[in-house]
């Protein structure tokens, strides 16, 4: 599939804006499919007996860790006066609103209203609770249809706990649509951007393949000159003082996650492995939170990695900062133009755009979203707000 006329887009979707060049729907007006597990915090940021505020695509959430150690995720509003529950207090296995001490269980139900006597007015049912799992040092929530949570697996990160690798965790906000991040990682022709860090790298696309859910590309990287950061050499498993090598990098978007494997010449295992996902924070999905797990193969001398660790982090932060500068500039251009005017020529990126469209959910215009907001006078329905069905384009409540 591609944007050159051979791509197929699911029918029945509200196609409001199209790319002037391709005639296809504007990808930047598609949101992520909520029926997957998405990290919304690092586990260490949700301490026992404390509350943390987070968000997914404009849905504010309050995370709290109860006495048992389990993390719960609730809609971040009290059903009483709409005060954020993230301002509340953990009491055993419940979360109390800071205003009138209404207590909520992990399932969102109200367990106590301290001053309410029997025979008084019927209290509301509570607030929405999200399925939660902890893995890889991250707190994952399932923001979509809760009935699908049990049958939807967490992403697989097989080497996270491997003794052969040490993992570095990244958590950064990027002011752009998540699709720019997918394109940035898959399109390795942008190495000129990193010339001050990695020297002159010559990427060669060895081949790629795609289907409805994924795109995978393989590149051959050759260092052709210029100063190369020492940490870059360590990440490529060259060590200090050894000969430069040609590295094969495999990058894959398996919706909605991305992975990257770097295998040095003559190596039998990747020198580094990356798992990443870009979680939208705002309703218009113009800001995303990038979570990444970078697994670095331990060298034959374990102490060498320990010594190099701060330098490797500094190097990766520099590369990420340059990428962030570029994708945020792309987002600003989209905002100024009000539409996607990309003149994309790389077939690989045309394919990943098709994958992101086919699996994403068209964003509702802001006006429609505002008119669908439930009343806050205590008489509103306790049902969650309608959500677009990614398969049909229709709106359904569950």
mmCIF file of C-alpha atoms in Angstrom:
data_model
loop_
_atom_site.group_PDB
_atom_site.id
_atom_site.type_symbol
_atom_site.label_atom_id
_atom_site.label_comp_id
_atom_site.label_asym_id
_atom_site.label_seq_id
_atom_site.Cartn_x
_atom_site.Cartn_y
_atom_site.Cartn_z
ATOM 1 C CA UNK A 1 0.000 0.000 0.000
ATOM 2 C CA UNK A 2 1.167 3.554 -0.594
ATOM 3 C CA UNK A 3 -0.002 7.109 -1.142
ATOM 4 C CA UNK A 4 0.762 6.953 -4.862
ATOM 5 C CA UNK A 5 -2.688 5.632 -5.745
ATOM 6 C CA UNK A 6 -2.296 1.956 -4.902
ATOM 7 C CA UNK A 7 -3.276 2.262 -1.245
ATOM 8 C CA UNK A 8 -6.636 1.145 0.095
ATOM 9 C CA UNK A 9 -8.358 3.004 2.909
ATOM 10 C CA UNK A 10 -11.190 1.548 4.982
ATOM 11 C CA UNK A 11 -14.574 2.843 3.861
ATOM 12 C CA UNK A 12 -17.200 4.457 6.048
ATOM 13 C CA UNK A 13 -14.868 6.953 7.730
ATOM 14 C CA UNK A 14 -15.587 10.686 7.836
ATOM 15 C CA UNK A 15 -12.981 12.026 5.414
ATOM 16 C CA UNK A 16 -13.032 15.783 6.030
ATOM 17 C CA UNK A 17 -9.574 16.842 4.861
ATOM 18 C CA UNK A 18 -7.412 15.211 2.219
ATOM 19 C CA UNK A 19 -3.807 15.644 1.207
ATOM 20 C CA UNK A 20 -3.804 17.892 -1.848
ATOM 21 C CA UNK A 21 -1.057 15.862 -3.492
ATOM 22 C CA UNK A 22 -2.202 12.304 -2.856
ATOM 23 C CA UNK A 23 -5.942 12.726 -2.426
ATOM 24 C CA UNK A 24 -5.792 10.579 0.710
ATOM 25 C CA UNK A 25 -7.141 11.600 4.139
ATOM 26 C CA UNK A 26 -4.842 13.832 6.150
ATOM 27 C CA UNK A 27 -2.980 11.466 8.485
ATOM 28 C CA UNK A 28 -2.493 14.232 11.067
ATOM 29 C CA UNK A 29 -6.264 14.206 11.615
ATOM 30 C CA UNK A 30 -6.198 10.578 12.736
ATOM 31 C CA UNK A 31 -5.880 9.616 16.385
ATOM 32 C CA UNK A 32 -4.378 6.453 17.816
ATOM 33 C CA UNK A 33 -6.584 3.411 18.215
ATOM 34 C CA UNK A 34 -7.460 3.224 21.948
ATOM 35 C CA UNK A 35 -7.887 -0.566 21.920
ATOM 36 C CA UNK A 36 -4.258 -1.245 22.843
ATOM 37 C CA UNK A 37 -2.180 -1.073 26.004
ATOM 38 C CA UNK A 38 -0.418 2.271 26.352
ATOM 39 C CA UNK A 39 2.056 3.363 29.030
ATOM 40 C CA UNK A 40 1.017 6.542 30.818
ATOM 41 C CA UNK A 41 3.650 6.692 33.567
ATOM 42 C CA UNK A 42 6.782 5.082 34.882
ATOM 43 C CA UNK A 43 6.098 2.727 37.779
ATOM 44 C CA UNK A 44 8.531 4.575 40.012
ATOM 45 C CA UNK A 45 6.493 7.775 39.635
ATOM 46 C CA UNK A 46 3.443 6.130 41.261
ATOM 47 C CA UNK A 47 4.665 5.566 44.780
ATOM 48 C CA UNK A 48 2.809 3.718 47.487
ATOM 49 C CA UNK A 49 0.078 5.827 49.042
ATOM 50 C CA UNK A 50 0.438 8.598 46.468
ATOM 51 C CA UNK A 51 -1.509 9.848 43.452
ATOM 52 C CA UNK A 52 -0.157 10.845 40.037
ATOM 53 C CA UNK A 53 -1.937 12.770 37.303
ATOM 54 C CA UNK A 54 -1.604 11.679 33.680
ATOM 55 C CA UNK A 55 -3.609 11.775 30.453
ATOM 56 C CA UNK A 56 -4.381 9.871 27.276
ATOM 57 C CA UNK A 57 -5.680 11.794 24.247
ATOM 58 C CA UNK A 58 -7.399 14.408 26.382
ATOM 59 C CA UNK A 59 -8.757 11.948 28.947
ATOM 60 C CA UNK A 60 -7.316 12.976 32.303
ATOM 61 C CA UNK A 61 -6.511 10.091 34.647
ATOM 62 C CA UNK A 62 -5.569 9.753 38.278
ATOM 63 C CA UNK A 63 -3.198 6.885 39.092
ATOM 64 C CA UNK A 64 -2.890 5.675 42.661
ATOM 65 C CA UNK A 65 -1.129 2.784 44.348
ATOM 66 C CA UNK A 66 -3.131 1.251 47.187
ATOM 67 C CA UNK A 67 -1.967 -0.543 50.307
ATOM 68 C CA UNK A 68 -1.720 -3.860 48.404
ATOM 69 C CA UNK A 69 0.759 -2.321 45.961
ATOM 70 C CA UNK A 70 -1.590 -2.505 42.976
ATOM 71 C CA UNK A 71 -1.950 0.549 40.759
ATOM 72 C CA UNK A 72 -5.404 1.807 39.781
ATOM 73 C CA UNK A 73 -6.402 4.333 37.122
ATOM 74 C CA UNK A 74 -9.535 6.448 37.490
ATOM 75 C CA UNK A 75 -11.101 9.219 35.515
ATOM 76 C CA UNK A 76 -9.572 12.339 37.035
ATOM 77 C CA UNK A 77 -12.696 13.973 38.407
ATOM 78 C CA UNK A 78 -14.843 13.516 41.454
ATOM 79 C CA UNK A 79 -18.441 12.644 40.571
ATOM 80 C CA UNK A 80 -19.549 15.205 43.169
ATOM 81 C CA UNK A 81 -18.062 18.601 42.197
ATOM 82 C CA UNK A 82 -15.659 17.532 39.416
ATOM 83 C CA UNK A 83 -12.568 18.341 41.483
ATOM 84 C CA UNK A 84 -9.583 16.337 40.125
ATOM 85 C CA UNK A 85 -9.078 13.097 42.008
ATOM 86 C CA UNK A 86 -5.356 13.469 41.363
ATOM 87 C CA UNK A 87 -5.493 16.098 44.132
ATOM 88 C CA UNK A 88 -6.859 13.457 46.492
ATOM 89 C CA UNK A 89 -5.478 11.245 49.258
ATOM 90 C CA UNK A 90 -4.893 7.486 49.205
ATOM 91 C CA UNK A 91 -6.669 5.749 52.096
ATOM 92 C CA UNK A 92 -5.841 2.034 52.138
ATOM 93 C CA UNK A 93 -7.274 0.679 48.882
ATOM 94 C CA UNK A 94 -9.385 3.750 48.165
ATOM 95 C CA UNK A 95 -8.783 7.242 46.848
ATOM 96 C CA UNK A 96 -10.470 10.101 48.684
ATOM 97 C CA UNK A 97 -11.327 13.364 46.994
ATOM 98 C CA UNK A 98 -9.532 16.239 48.691
ATOM 99 C CA UNK A 99 -12.729 18.319 48.830
ATOM 100 C CA UNK A 100 -15.473 16.331 50.610
ATOM 101 C CA UNK A 101 -13.577 13.048 51.203
ATOM 102 C CA UNK A 102 -15.694 10.921 48.893
ATOM 103 C CA UNK A 103 -13.900 7.583 48.668
ATOM 104 C CA UNK A 104 -13.423 5.634 45.435
ATOM 105 C CA UNK A 105 -12.395 2.020 45.013
ATOM 106 C CA UNK A 106 -10.051 0.922 42.258
ATOM 107 C CA UNK A 107 -13.037 0.016 40.070
ATOM 108 C CA UNK A 108 -14.273 3.615 40.208
ATOM 109 C CA UNK A 109 -17.220 2.879 42.503
ATOM 110 C CA UNK A 110 -17.889 5.095 45.484
ATOM 111 C CA UNK A 111 -17.286 3.218 48.714
ATOM 112 C CA UNK A 112 -18.117 5.993 51.172
ATOM 113 C CA UNK A 113 -19.530 9.503 51.440
ATOM 114 C CA UNK A 114 -18.665 10.364 55.068
ATOM 115 C CA UNK A 115 -21.581 12.689 55.776
ATOM 116 C CA UNK A 116 -24.296 10.817 53.850
ATOM 117 C CA UNK A 117 -26.876 9.115 56.076
ATOM 118 C CA UNK A 118 -29.227 6.311 55.118
ATOM 119 C CA UNK A 119 -32.251 7.656 53.319
ATOM 120 C CA UNK A 120 -30.390 10.609 51.897
ATOM 121 C CA UNK A 121 -30.218 11.150 48.147
ATOM 122 C CA UNK A 122 -28.922 8.324 45.985
ATOM 123 C CA UNK A 123 -25.201 8.861 45.293
ATOM 124 C CA UNK A 124 -23.829 8.586 41.737
ATOM 125 C CA UNK A 125 -22.323 5.285 40.617
ATOM 126 C CA UNK A 126 -18.811 6.681 40.516
ATOM 127 C CA UNK A 127 -16.298 7.404 37.764
ATOM 128 C CA UNK A 128 -14.720 5.459 34.968
ATOM 129 C CA UNK A 129 -11.919 3.059 35.865
ATOM 130 C CA UNK A 130 -9.347 1.918 33.318
ATOM 131 C CA UNK A 131 -7.776 -1.556 33.150
ATOM 132 C CA UNK A 132 -4.177 -1.329 34.400
ATOM 133 C CA UNK A 133 -1.086 -3.525 34.109
ATOM 134 C CA UNK A 134 2.499 -2.943 35.137
ATOM 135 C CA UNK A 135 5.357 -4.241 33.015
ATOM 136 C CA UNK A 136 8.871 -3.205 32.015
ATOM 137 C CA UNK A 137 8.908 -0.541 34.729
ATOM 138 C CA UNK A 138 5.884 1.192 33.150
ATOM 139 C CA UNK A 139 2.212 1.594 34.050
ATOM 140 C CA UNK A 140 0.022 0.561 31.099
ATOM 141 C CA UNK A 141 -3.657 1.443 30.784
ATOM 142 C CA UNK A 142 -6.245 0.240 28.286
ATOM 143 C CA UNK A 143 -8.201 3.362 27.285
ATOM 144 C CA UNK A 144 -10.461 1.614 24.764
ATOM 145 C CA UNK A 145 -13.277 -0.921 25.121
ATOM 146 C CA UNK A 146 -12.652 -2.528 28.534
ATOM 147 C CA UNK A 147 -14.055 -5.849 27.307
ATOM 148 C CA UNK A 148 -11.125 -6.086 24.882
ATOM 149 C CA UNK A 149 -8.484 -5.541 27.553
ATOM 150 C CA UNK A 150 -8.399 -9.169 28.703
ATOM 151 C CA UNK A 151 -7.835 -10.516 25.188
ATOM 152 C CA UNK A 152 -5.357 -7.857 24.044
ATOM 153 C CA UNK A 153 -1.771 -8.743 24.954
ATOM 154 C CA UNK A 154 0.793 -6.344 26.279
ATOM 155 C CA UNK A 155 3.603 -5.528 23.855
ATOM 156 C CA UNK A 156 6.466 -8.011 23.924
ATOM 157 C CA UNK A 157 9.889 -6.733 24.967
ATOM 158 C CA UNK A 158 11.778 -10.046 25.227
ATOM 159 C CA UNK A 159 15.224 -8.758 26.206
ATOM 160 C CA UNK A 160 14.055 -6.327 28.870
ATOM 161 C CA UNK A 161 14.878 -8.774 31.664
ATOM 162 C CA UNK A 162 17.731 -10.539 29.867
ATOM 163 C CA UNK A 163 21.030 -10.781 31.711
ATOM 164 C CA UNK A 164 22.776 -10.044 28.408
ATOM 165 C CA UNK A 165 21.316 -6.534 28.221
ATOM 166 C CA UNK A 166 21.029 -3.476 30.397
ATOM 167 C CA UNK A 167 17.979 -1.256 29.857
ATOM 168 C CA UNK A 168 17.781 2.523 29.718
ATOM 169 C CA UNK A 169 14.277 4.027 30.037
ATOM 170 C CA UNK A 170 13.196 7.203 28.250
ATOM 171 C CA UNK A 171 10.135 9.315 28.989
ATOM 172 C CA UNK A 172 9.827 12.624 27.148
ATOM 173 C CA UNK A 173 7.053 14.918 25.934
ATOM 174 C CA UNK A 174 7.227 15.862 22.241
ATOM 175 C CA UNK A 175 5.003 18.571 20.791
ATOM 176 C CA UNK A 176 3.912 16.815 17.628
ATOM 177 C CA UNK A 177 1.419 14.329 16.242
ATOM 178 C CA UNK A 178 2.532 10.769 16.987
ATOM 179 C CA UNK A 179 2.778 9.938 13.268
ATOM 180 C CA UNK A 180 5.774 12.260 12.855
ATOM 181 C CA UNK A 181 7.631 10.100 15.386
ATOM 182 C CA UNK A 182 6.903 6.882 13.476
ATOM 183 C CA UNK A 183 8.144 8.466 10.270
ATOM 184 C CA UNK A 184 11.262 9.872 11.917
ATOM 185 C CA UNK A 185 12.471 6.508 13.190
ATOM 186 C CA UNK A 186 11.623 4.566 10.039
ATOM 187 C CA UNK A 187 13.159 7.063 7.615
ATOM 188 C CA UNK A 188 16.869 6.765 8.368
ATOM 189 C CA UNK A 189 17.748 9.020 5.443
ATOM 190 C CA UNK A 190 17.802 11.911 7.916
ATOM 191 C CA UNK A 191 21.262 11.111 9.304
ATOM 192 C CA UNK A 192 22.532 14.488 8.049
ATOM 193 C CA UNK A 193 20.586 15.909 11.004
ATOM 194 C CA UNK A 194 22.914 14.035 13.399
ATOM 195 C CA UNK A 195 26.183 14.757 11.576
ATOM 196 C CA UNK A 196 27.625 16.568 14.607
ATOM 197 C CA UNK A 197 27.139 13.476 16.779
ATOM 198 C CA UNK A 198 27.610 10.433 14.555
ATOM 199 C CA UNK A 199 29.785 11.845 11.798
ATOM 200 C CA UNK A 200 28.963 11.007 8.197
ATOM 201 C CA UNK A 201 26.768 7.925 8.039
ATOM 202 C CA UNK A 202 25.684 6.433 4.749
ATOM 203 C CA UNK A 203 22.367 4.557 5.124
ATOM 204 C CA UNK A 204 21.383 2.108 2.403
ATOM 205 C CA UNK A 205 17.886 0.651 2.353
ATOM 206 C CA UNK A 206 18.335 -3.095 1.891
ATOM 207 C CA UNK A 207 14.616 -3.741 1.617
ATOM 208 C CA UNK A 208 11.299 -3.467 3.396
ATOM 209 C CA UNK A 209 7.969 -5.214 3.689
ATOM 210 C CA UNK A 210 4.544 -4.101 4.843
ATOM 211 C CA UNK A 211 1.052 -5.375 5.551
ATOM 212 C CA UNK A 212 -2.130 -4.041 7.147
ATOM 213 C CA UNK A 213 -0.605 -3.758 10.619
ATOM 214 C CA UNK A 214 3.125 -3.304 10.116
ATOM 215 C CA UNK A 215 6.054 -1.970 8.131
ATOM 216 C CA UNK A 216 9.596 -3.316 8.532
ATOM 217 C CA UNK A 217 12.737 -1.857 6.955
ATOM 218 C CA UNK A 218 16.382 -2.976 6.904
ATOM 219 C CA UNK A 219 19.236 -0.536 6.459
ATOM 220 C CA UNK A 220 22.967 -0.974 6.049
ATOM 221 C CA UNK A 221 24.892 1.786 7.841
ATOM 222 C CA UNK A 222 28.426 2.641 6.846
ATOM 223 C CA UNK A 223 30.521 5.302 8.585
ATOM 224 C CA UNK A 224 32.186 7.284 5.782
ATOM 225 C CA UNK A 225 34.011 9.955 7.751
ATOM 226 C CA UNK A 226 33.707 12.771 10.216
ATOM 227 C CA UNK A 227 34.017 12.687 13.953
ATOM 228 C CA UNK A 228 31.975 9.955 15.563
ATOM 229 C CA UNK A 229 30.921 10.245 19.173
ATOM 230 C CA UNK A 230 32.648 7.597 21.312
ATOM 231 C CA UNK A 231 29.310 6.545 22.790
ATOM 232 C CA UNK A 232 28.026 5.899 19.263
ATOM 233 C CA UNK A 233 30.923 3.491 18.748
ATOM 234 C CA UNK A 234 30.178 1.752 22.041
ATOM 235 C CA UNK A 235 26.517 1.372 21.098
ATOM 236 C CA UNK A 236 27.609 -0.244 17.847
ATOM 237 C CA UNK A 237 29.677 -2.705 19.907
ATOM 238 C CA UNK A 238 32.941 -1.527 18.342
ATOM 239 C CA UNK A 239 34.590 -0.838 21.657
ATOM 240 C CA UNK A 240 37.444 1.609 21.973
ATOM 241 C CA UNK A 241 40.195 1.437 19.399
ATOM 242 C CA UNK A 242 38.722 -1.286 17.195
ATOM 243 C CA UNK A 243 38.034 -1.016 13.481
ATOM 244 C CA UNK A 244 34.855 0.619 12.232
ATOM 245 C CA UNK A 245 32.170 -1.772 11.040
ATOM 246 C CA UNK A 246 29.072 -1.750 8.865
ATOM 247 C CA UNK A 247 25.913 -2.168 10.910
ATOM 248 C CA UNK A 248 22.530 -3.541 9.864
ATOM 249 C CA UNK A 249 19.557 -1.807 11.444
ATOM 250 C CA UNK A 250 16.054 -3.280 11.369
ATOM 251 C CA UNK A 251 13.192 -0.927 12.246
ATOM 252 C CA UNK A 252 9.592 -2.035 12.559
ATOM 253 C CA UNK A 253 6.282 -0.307 13.171
ATOM 254 C CA UNK A 254 3.944 -2.985 14.521
ATOM 255 C CA UNK A 255 0.915 -0.848 15.236
ATOM 256 C CA UNK A 256 0.978 1.056 17.558
ATOM 257 C CA UNK A 257 4.524 0.251 18.746
ATOM 258 C CA UNK A 258 7.971 0.573 17.174
ATOM 259 C CA UNK A 259 11.138 -1.478 17.541
ATOM 260 C CA UNK A 260 14.711 -1.079 16.356
ATOM 261 C CA UNK A 261 17.522 -3.641 16.306
ATOM 262 C CA UNK A 262 21.130 -2.758 15.493
ATOM 263 C CA UNK A 263 23.343 -5.739 14.565
ATOM 264 C CA UNK A 264 27.047 -4.995 14.015
ATOM 265 C CA UNK A 265 28.966 -6.735 11.266
ATOM 266 C CA UNK A 266 29.745 -10.393 12.133
ATOM 267 C CA UNK A 267 27.644 -10.229 15.343
ATOM 268 C CA UNK A 268 25.068 -12.883 16.215
ATOM 269 C CA UNK A 269 22.881 -10.674 18.420
ATOM 270 C CA UNK A 270 21.835 -7.014 18.328
ATOM 271 C CA UNK A 271 24.191 -4.597 20.059
ATOM 272 C CA UNK A 272 21.156 -2.562 21.001
ATOM 273 C CA UNK A 273 17.408 -2.993 20.862
ATOM 274 C CA UNK A 274 14.812 -0.245 21.181
ATOM 275 C CA UNK A 275 11.108 -0.489 21.962
ATOM 276 C CA UNK A 276 9.108 2.739 21.708
ATOM 277 C CA UNK A 277 5.560 4.069 21.698
ATOM 278 C CA UNK A 278 4.158 7.588 21.327
ATOM 279 C CA UNK A 279 1.144 8.249 23.560
ATOM 280 C CA UNK A 280 -1.005 11.294 22.715
ATOM 281 C CA UNK A 281 -1.699 13.574 25.662
ATOM 282 C CA UNK A 282 -4.188 16.144 24.350
ATOM 283 C CA UNK A 283 -7.549 15.622 22.667
ATOM 284 C CA UNK A 284 -6.327 17.005 19.336
ATOM 285 C CA UNK A 285 -3.255 14.732 19.598
ATOM 286 C CA UNK A 286 -0.783 17.483 18.794
ATOM 287 C CA UNK A 287 1.411 16.504 21.745
ATOM 288 C CA UNK A 288 2.604 13.011 22.538
ATOM 289 C CA UNK A 289 4.645 11.389 25.279
ATOM 290 C CA UNK A 290 7.429 9.196 23.962
ATOM 291 C CA UNK A 291 8.258 6.147 26.073
ATOM 292 C CA UNK A 292 11.312 4.141 25.111
ATOM 293 C CA UNK A 293 13.195 1.117 26.411
ATOM 294 C CA UNK A 294 16.758 0.990 25.065
ATOM 295 C CA UNK A 295 18.396 -2.369 25.741
ATOM 296 C CA UNK A 296 22.185 -2.329 25.355
ATOM 297 C CA UNK A 297 24.179 -5.547 25.112
ATOM 298 C CA UNK A 298 26.647 -6.022 27.926
ATOM 299 C CA UNK A 299 30.297 -6.189 26.786
ATOM 300 C CA UNK A 300 32.732 -8.916 27.753
ATOM 301 C CA UNK A 301 34.043 -6.591 30.463
ATOM 302 C CA UNK A 302 30.889 -5.672 32.460
ATOM 303 C CA UNK A 303 32.529 -2.701 34.191
ATOM 304 C CA UNK A 304 33.050 -1.001 30.824
ATOM 305 C CA UNK A 305 29.327 -0.488 30.352
ATOM 306 C CA UNK A 306 28.954 0.825 33.879
ATOM 307 C CA UNK A 307 31.620 3.462 33.230
ATOM 308 C CA UNK A 308 30.215 4.362 29.829
ATOM 309 C CA UNK A 309 26.565 4.494 30.923
ATOM 310 C CA UNK A 310 26.379 8.288 31.637
ATOM 311 C CA UNK A 311 28.091 9.047 28.330
ATOM 312 C CA UNK A 312 25.736 6.749 26.421
ATOM 313 C CA UNK A 313 22.735 8.458 27.981
ATOM 314 C CA UNK A 314 24.139 11.868 27.088
ATOM 315 C CA UNK A 315 24.661 10.724 23.507
ATOM 316 C CA UNK A 316 21.154 9.304 23.138
ATOM 317 C CA UNK A 317 19.666 12.445 24.684
ATOM 318 C CA UNK A 318 21.508 14.574 22.100
ATOM 319 C CA UNK A 319 20.223 12.457 19.221
ATOM 320 C CA UNK A 320 16.674 12.547 20.613
ATOM 321 C CA UNK A 321 16.852 16.323 21.089
ATOM 322 C CA UNK A 322 17.774 16.764 17.420
ATOM 323 C CA UNK A 323 14.947 14.475 16.327
ATOM 324 C CA UNK A 324 12.520 16.346 18.566
ATOM 325 C CA UNK A 325 13.610 19.665 17.051
ATOM 326 C CA UNK A 326 12.813 18.336 13.558
ATOM 327 C CA UNK A 327 9.432 16.721 14.269
ATOM 328 C CA UNK A 328 8.227 19.710 16.282
ATOM 329 C CA UNK A 329 9.148 21.926 13.332
ATOM 330 C CA UNK A 330 7.059 19.632 11.113
ATOM 331 C CA UNK A 331 4.134 20.033 13.492
ATOM 332 C CA UNK A 332 4.453 23.825 13.515
ATOM 333 C CA UNK A 333 4.374 23.821 9.712
ATOM 334 C CA UNK A 334 1.192 21.728 9.755
ATOM 335 C CA UNK A 335 -0.389 24.099 12.264
ATOM 336 C CA UNK A 336 0.498 27.156 10.176
ATOM 337 C CA UNK A 337 -0.771 25.624 6.934
ATOM 338 C CA UNK A 338 -3.798 23.944 8.469
ATOM 339 C CA UNK A 339 -3.212 20.781 6.464
ATOM 340 C CA UNK A 340 -0.647 18.245 5.335
ATOM 341 C CA UNK A 341 1.369 19.557 2.384
ATOM 342 C CA UNK A 342 4.147 16.990 2.542
ATOM 343 C CA UNK A 343 5.831 16.133 -0.749
ATOM 344 C CA UNK A 344 6.760 12.635 0.357
ATOM 345 C CA UNK A 345 8.707 10.538 -2.169
ATOM 346 C CA UNK A 346 10.010 7.633 -0.058
ATOM 347 C CA UNK A 347 7.777 4.535 -0.640
ATOM 348 C CA UNK A 348 8.585 3.203 2.827
ATOM 349 C CA UNK A 349 7.069 6.271 4.501
ATOM 350 C CA UNK A 350 4.064 6.192 2.194
ATOM 351 C CA UNK A 351 3.437 2.648 3.403
ATOM 352 C CA UNK A 352 3.713 3.468 7.099
ATOM 353 C CA UNK A 353 1.268 6.328 6.609
ATOM 354 C CA UNK A 354 -1.221 3.846 5.166
ATOM 355 C CA UNK A 355 -0.739 1.586 8.201
ATOM 356 C CA UNK A 356 -1.289 4.454 10.642
ATOM 357 C CA UNK A 357 -4.441 5.565 8.795
ATOM 358 C CA UNK A 358 -5.899 2.080 8.449
ATOM 359 C CA UNK A 359 -5.467 1.303 12.154
ATOM 360 C CA UNK A 360 -6.131 4.764 13.582
ATOM 361 C CA UNK A 361 -9.347 6.576 14.461
ATOM 362 C CA UNK A 362 -10.443 9.793 12.719
ATOM 363 C CA UNK A 363 -10.353 12.664 15.190
ATOM 364 C CA UNK A 364 -13.613 14.419 15.893
ATOM 365 C CA UNK A 365 -13.680 18.156 15.220
ATOM 366 C CA UNK A 366 -13.286 20.206 18.392
ATOM 367 C CA UNK A 367 -16.809 21.649 18.205
ATOM 368 C CA UNK A 368 -18.362 18.179 18.063
ATOM 369 C CA UNK A 369 -16.261 17.030 20.982
ATOM 370 C CA UNK A 370 -17.330 20.005 23.080
ATOM 371 C CA UNK A 371 -21.055 19.537 22.406
ATOM 372 C CA UNK A 372 -20.842 15.886 23.441
ATOM 373 C CA UNK A 373 -19.479 16.716 26.904
ATOM 374 C CA UNK A 374 -21.795 15.475 29.628
ATOM 375 C CA UNK A 375 -23.426 17.906 32.065
ATOM 376 C CA UNK A 376 -21.838 18.253 35.474
ATOM 377 C CA UNK A 377 -24.924 18.955 37.606
ATOM 378 C CA UNK A 378 -25.099 15.530 39.247
ATOM 379 C CA UNK A 379 -27.886 14.286 36.963
ATOM 380 C CA UNK A 380 -25.700 13.312 34.005
ATOM 381 C CA UNK A 381 -25.403 9.710 32.926
ATOM 382 C CA UNK A 382 -22.594 7.686 34.451
ATOM 383 C CA UNK A 383 -21.849 6.066 31.099
ATOM 384 C CA UNK A 384 -18.508 6.967 29.485
ATOM 385 C CA UNK A 385 -18.463 9.419 26.607
ATOM 386 C CA UNK A 386 -19.053 7.862 23.162
ATOM 387 C CA UNK A 387 -15.959 6.808 21.291
ATOM 388 C CA UNK A 388 -15.433 6.369 17.594
ATOM 389 C CA UNK A 389 -15.352 2.729 16.519
ATOM 390 C CA UNK A 390 -12.041 2.322 14.653
ATOM 391 C CA UNK A 391 -13.504 -0.393 12.473
ATOM 392 C CA UNK A 392 -16.653 1.323 11.237
ATOM 393 C CA UNK A 393 -16.228 5.027 11.719
ATOM 394 C CA UNK A 394 -19.466 5.091 13.721
ATOM 395 C CA UNK A 395 -19.818 6.285 17.288
ATOM 396 C CA UNK A 396 -20.660 3.746 19.940
ATOM 397 C CA UNK A 397 -20.966 3.735 23.711
ATOM 398 C CA UNK A 398 -19.778 0.879 25.884
#
